[in-house]
Coordinates of N, CA and C in Angstrom, one line a residue:
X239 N 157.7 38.2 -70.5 CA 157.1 37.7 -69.2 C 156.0 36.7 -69.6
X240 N 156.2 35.3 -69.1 CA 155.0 34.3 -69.3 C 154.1 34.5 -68.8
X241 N 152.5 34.4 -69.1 CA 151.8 33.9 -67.5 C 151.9 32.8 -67.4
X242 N 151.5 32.7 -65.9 CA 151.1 31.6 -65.0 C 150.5 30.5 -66.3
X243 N 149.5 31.1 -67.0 CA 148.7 30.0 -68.0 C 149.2 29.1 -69.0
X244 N 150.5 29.8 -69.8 CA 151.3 29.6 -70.4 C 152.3 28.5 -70.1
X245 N 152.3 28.4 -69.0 CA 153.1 27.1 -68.1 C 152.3 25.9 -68.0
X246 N 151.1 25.8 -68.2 CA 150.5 24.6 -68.5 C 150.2 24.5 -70.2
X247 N 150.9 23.2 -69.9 CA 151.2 22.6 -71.3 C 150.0 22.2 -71.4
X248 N 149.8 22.3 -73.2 CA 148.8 22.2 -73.6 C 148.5 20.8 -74.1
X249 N 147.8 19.7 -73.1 CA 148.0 18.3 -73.0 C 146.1 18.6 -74.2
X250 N 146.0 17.2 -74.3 CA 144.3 17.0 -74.8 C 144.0 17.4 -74.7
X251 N 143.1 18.0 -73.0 CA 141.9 18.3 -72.9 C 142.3 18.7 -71.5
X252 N 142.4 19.7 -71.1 CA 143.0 20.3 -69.6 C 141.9 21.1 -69.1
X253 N 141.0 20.9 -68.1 CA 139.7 21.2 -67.0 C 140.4 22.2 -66.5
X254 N 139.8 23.3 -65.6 CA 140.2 23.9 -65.2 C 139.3 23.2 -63.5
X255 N 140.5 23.3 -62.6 CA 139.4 22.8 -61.2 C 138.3 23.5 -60.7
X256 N 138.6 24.7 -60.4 CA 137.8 25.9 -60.5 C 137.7 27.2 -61.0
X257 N 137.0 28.5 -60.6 CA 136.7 29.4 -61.2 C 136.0 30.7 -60.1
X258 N 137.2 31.6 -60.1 CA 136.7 32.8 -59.2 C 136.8 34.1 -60.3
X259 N 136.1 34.9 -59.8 CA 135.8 36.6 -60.9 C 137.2 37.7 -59.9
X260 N 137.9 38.2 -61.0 CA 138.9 38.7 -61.2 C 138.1 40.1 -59.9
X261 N 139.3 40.4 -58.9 CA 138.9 42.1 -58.1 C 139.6 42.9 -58.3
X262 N 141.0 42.6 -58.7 CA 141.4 44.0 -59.6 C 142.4 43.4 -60.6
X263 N 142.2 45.0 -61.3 CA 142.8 44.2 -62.0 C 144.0 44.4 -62.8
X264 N 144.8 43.7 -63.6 CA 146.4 43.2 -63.6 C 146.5 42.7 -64.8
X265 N 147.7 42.5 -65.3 CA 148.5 42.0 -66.4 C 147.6 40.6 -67.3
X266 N 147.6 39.4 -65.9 CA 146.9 38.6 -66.4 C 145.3 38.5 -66.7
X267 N 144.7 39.7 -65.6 CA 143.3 39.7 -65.8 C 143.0 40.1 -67.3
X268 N 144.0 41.4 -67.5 CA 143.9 41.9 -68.7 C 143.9 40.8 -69.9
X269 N 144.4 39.6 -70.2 CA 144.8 39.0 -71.1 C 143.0 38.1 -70.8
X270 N 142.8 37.9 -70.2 CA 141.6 36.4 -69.7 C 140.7 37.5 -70.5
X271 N 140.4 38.8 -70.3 CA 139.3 39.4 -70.5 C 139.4 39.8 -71.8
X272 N 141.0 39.8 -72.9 CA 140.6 39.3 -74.5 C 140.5 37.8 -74.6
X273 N 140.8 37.0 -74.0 CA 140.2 35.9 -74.7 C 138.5 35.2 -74.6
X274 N 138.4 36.0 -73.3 CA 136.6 35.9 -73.1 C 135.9 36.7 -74.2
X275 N 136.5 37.4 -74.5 CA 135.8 38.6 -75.6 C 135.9 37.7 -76.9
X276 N 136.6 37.4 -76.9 CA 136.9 36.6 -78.1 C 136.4 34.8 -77.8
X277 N 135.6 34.5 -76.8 CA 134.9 33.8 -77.0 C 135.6 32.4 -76.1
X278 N 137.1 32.0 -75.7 CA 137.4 31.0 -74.9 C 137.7 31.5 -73.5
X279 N 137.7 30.7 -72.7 CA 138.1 30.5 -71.5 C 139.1 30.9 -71.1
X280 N 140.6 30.7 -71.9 CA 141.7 31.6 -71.2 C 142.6 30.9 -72.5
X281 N 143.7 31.1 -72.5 CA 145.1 31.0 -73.2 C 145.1 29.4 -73.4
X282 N 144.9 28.4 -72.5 CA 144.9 27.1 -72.6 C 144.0 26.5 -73.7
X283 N 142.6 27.4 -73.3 CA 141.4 26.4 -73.9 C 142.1 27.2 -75.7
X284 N 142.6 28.5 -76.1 CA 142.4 29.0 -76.9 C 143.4 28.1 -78.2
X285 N 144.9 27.7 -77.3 CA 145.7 27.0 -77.8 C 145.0 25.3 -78.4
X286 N 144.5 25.0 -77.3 CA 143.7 24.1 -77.9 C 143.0 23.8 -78.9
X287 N 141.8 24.8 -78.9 CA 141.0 25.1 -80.1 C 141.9 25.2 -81.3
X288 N 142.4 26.4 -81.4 CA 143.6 26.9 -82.6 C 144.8 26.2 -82.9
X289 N 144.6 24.6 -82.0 CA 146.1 23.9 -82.6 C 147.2 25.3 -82.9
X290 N 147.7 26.0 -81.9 CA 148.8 27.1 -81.6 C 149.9 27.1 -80.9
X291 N 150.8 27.2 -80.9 CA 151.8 27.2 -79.9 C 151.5 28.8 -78.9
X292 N 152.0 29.7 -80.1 CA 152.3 31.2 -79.6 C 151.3 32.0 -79.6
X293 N 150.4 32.4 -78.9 CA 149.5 33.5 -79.3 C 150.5 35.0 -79.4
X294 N 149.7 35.8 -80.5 CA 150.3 37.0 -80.6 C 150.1 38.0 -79.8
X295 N 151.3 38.7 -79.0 CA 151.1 39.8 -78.1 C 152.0 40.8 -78.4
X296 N 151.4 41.8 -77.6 CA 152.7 43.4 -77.9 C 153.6 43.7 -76.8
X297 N 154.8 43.3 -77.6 CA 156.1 43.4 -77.0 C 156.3 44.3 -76.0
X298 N 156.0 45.5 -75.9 CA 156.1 46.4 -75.0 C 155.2 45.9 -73.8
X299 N 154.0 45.7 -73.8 CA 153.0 45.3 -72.8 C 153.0 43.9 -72.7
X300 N 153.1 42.7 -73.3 CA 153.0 41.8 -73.1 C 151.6 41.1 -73.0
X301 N 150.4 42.2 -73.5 CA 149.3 42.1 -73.7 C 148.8 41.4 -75.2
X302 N 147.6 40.5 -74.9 CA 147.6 39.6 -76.5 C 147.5 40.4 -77.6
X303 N 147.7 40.4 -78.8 CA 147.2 41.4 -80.1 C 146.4 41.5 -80.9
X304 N 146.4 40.0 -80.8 CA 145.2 39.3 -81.8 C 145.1 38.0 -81.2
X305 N 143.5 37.9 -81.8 CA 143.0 36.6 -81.5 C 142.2 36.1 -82.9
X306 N 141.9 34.7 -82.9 CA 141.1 34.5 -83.7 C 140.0 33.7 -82.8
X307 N 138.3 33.9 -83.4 CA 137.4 33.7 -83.1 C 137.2 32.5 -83.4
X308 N 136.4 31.5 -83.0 CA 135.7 30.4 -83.5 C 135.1 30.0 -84.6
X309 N 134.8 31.5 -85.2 CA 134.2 31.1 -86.7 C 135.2 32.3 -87.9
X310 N 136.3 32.0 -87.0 CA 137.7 32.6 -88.2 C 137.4 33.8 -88.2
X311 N 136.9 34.8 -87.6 CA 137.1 36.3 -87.8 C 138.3 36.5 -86.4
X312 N 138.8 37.7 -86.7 CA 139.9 37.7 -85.8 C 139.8 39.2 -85.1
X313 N 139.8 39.5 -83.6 CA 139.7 40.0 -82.8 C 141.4 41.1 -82.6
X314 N 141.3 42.7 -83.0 CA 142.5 43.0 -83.0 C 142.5 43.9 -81.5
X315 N 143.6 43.8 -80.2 CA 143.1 44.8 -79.8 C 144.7 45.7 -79.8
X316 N 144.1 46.6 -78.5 CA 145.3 47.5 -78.4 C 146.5 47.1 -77.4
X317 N 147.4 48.0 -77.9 CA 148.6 47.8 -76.6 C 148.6 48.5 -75.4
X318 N 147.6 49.5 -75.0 CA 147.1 49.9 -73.5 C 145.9 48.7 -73.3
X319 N 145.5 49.0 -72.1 CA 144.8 48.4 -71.1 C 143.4 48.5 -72.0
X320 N 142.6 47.6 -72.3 CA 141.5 47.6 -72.6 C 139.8 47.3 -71.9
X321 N 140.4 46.3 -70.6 CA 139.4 46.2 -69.5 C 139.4 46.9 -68.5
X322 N 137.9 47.9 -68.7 CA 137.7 48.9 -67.6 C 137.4 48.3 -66.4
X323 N 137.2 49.4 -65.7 CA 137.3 49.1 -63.8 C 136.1 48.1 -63.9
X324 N 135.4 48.8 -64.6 CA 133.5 48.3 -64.5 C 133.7 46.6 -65.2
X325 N 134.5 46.6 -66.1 CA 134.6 45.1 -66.5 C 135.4 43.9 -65.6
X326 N 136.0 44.1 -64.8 CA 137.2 43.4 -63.9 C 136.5 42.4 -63.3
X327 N 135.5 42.5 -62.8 CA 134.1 41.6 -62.0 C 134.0 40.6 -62.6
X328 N 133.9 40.9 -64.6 CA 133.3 39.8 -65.4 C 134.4 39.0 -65.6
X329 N 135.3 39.3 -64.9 CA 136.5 38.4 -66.2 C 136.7 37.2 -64.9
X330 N 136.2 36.2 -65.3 CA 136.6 34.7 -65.1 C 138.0 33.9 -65.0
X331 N 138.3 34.0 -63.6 CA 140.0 33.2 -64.0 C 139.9 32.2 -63.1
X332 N 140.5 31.3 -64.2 CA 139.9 29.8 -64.0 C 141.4 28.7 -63.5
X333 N 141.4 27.7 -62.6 CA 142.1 27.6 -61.3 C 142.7 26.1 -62.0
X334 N 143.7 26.0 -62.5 CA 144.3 24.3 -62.7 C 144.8 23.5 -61.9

C-alpha cells in the first residue's frame, strides 16, 4: 500500500502548501510521526535529503523500519504502532 506522500514525485524542492496536527490516528499518521522523530517533515522532505528512492518499511504493516538521521545515525523502529494516543496531536501533516 502507497501513501498519499509517496505519489508526489520527488522533484527539487517540493513546499508543502499547508499544515494541520493529525486527530486520530492511522496508517499514515503513524509513518509522519517516524519521520518527525527522526527529524524531517514527511517521506518527501526525507527522500530528498537522503537522495532515496525507497524508504524501508515492514511488509506486514507497511510501517517505516528505519530511518536515517541527519547526522547518519539511524532511527530503528517497530512493526506495531509506535505513536500513542497522547502523541497524535504532535504529528504534523503537511498539505501539497
Amino acid at each position: 500500500k502507497m501513501s498519499e506522500v509517496s505519489e508526489v514525485t520527488t522533484k527539487a524542492d517540493i513546499k508543502p502548501k499547508s499544515m494541520h496536527r493529525a486527530r486520530i490516528w492511522s496508517d499514515d499518521v503513524e509513518n509522519l510521526y517516524r519521520f518527525q522523530q527522526a527529524g524531517y517533515r514527511d517521506e518527501v522532505e526525507y527522500k530528498q535529503v537522503k537522495q532515496v528512492d525507497k524508504v524501508e518499511c515492514w511488509p506486514e504493516t507497511g510501517f517505516v523500519k528505519k530511518l536515517q538521521r541527519r547526522d547518519n545515525t539511524f532511527y530503528y523502529y517497530n512493526r506495531q504502532r509506535e505513536c500513542e494516543d497522547k502523541d497524535v496531536r504532535k504529528v504534523k501533516v503537511y498539505v501539497y
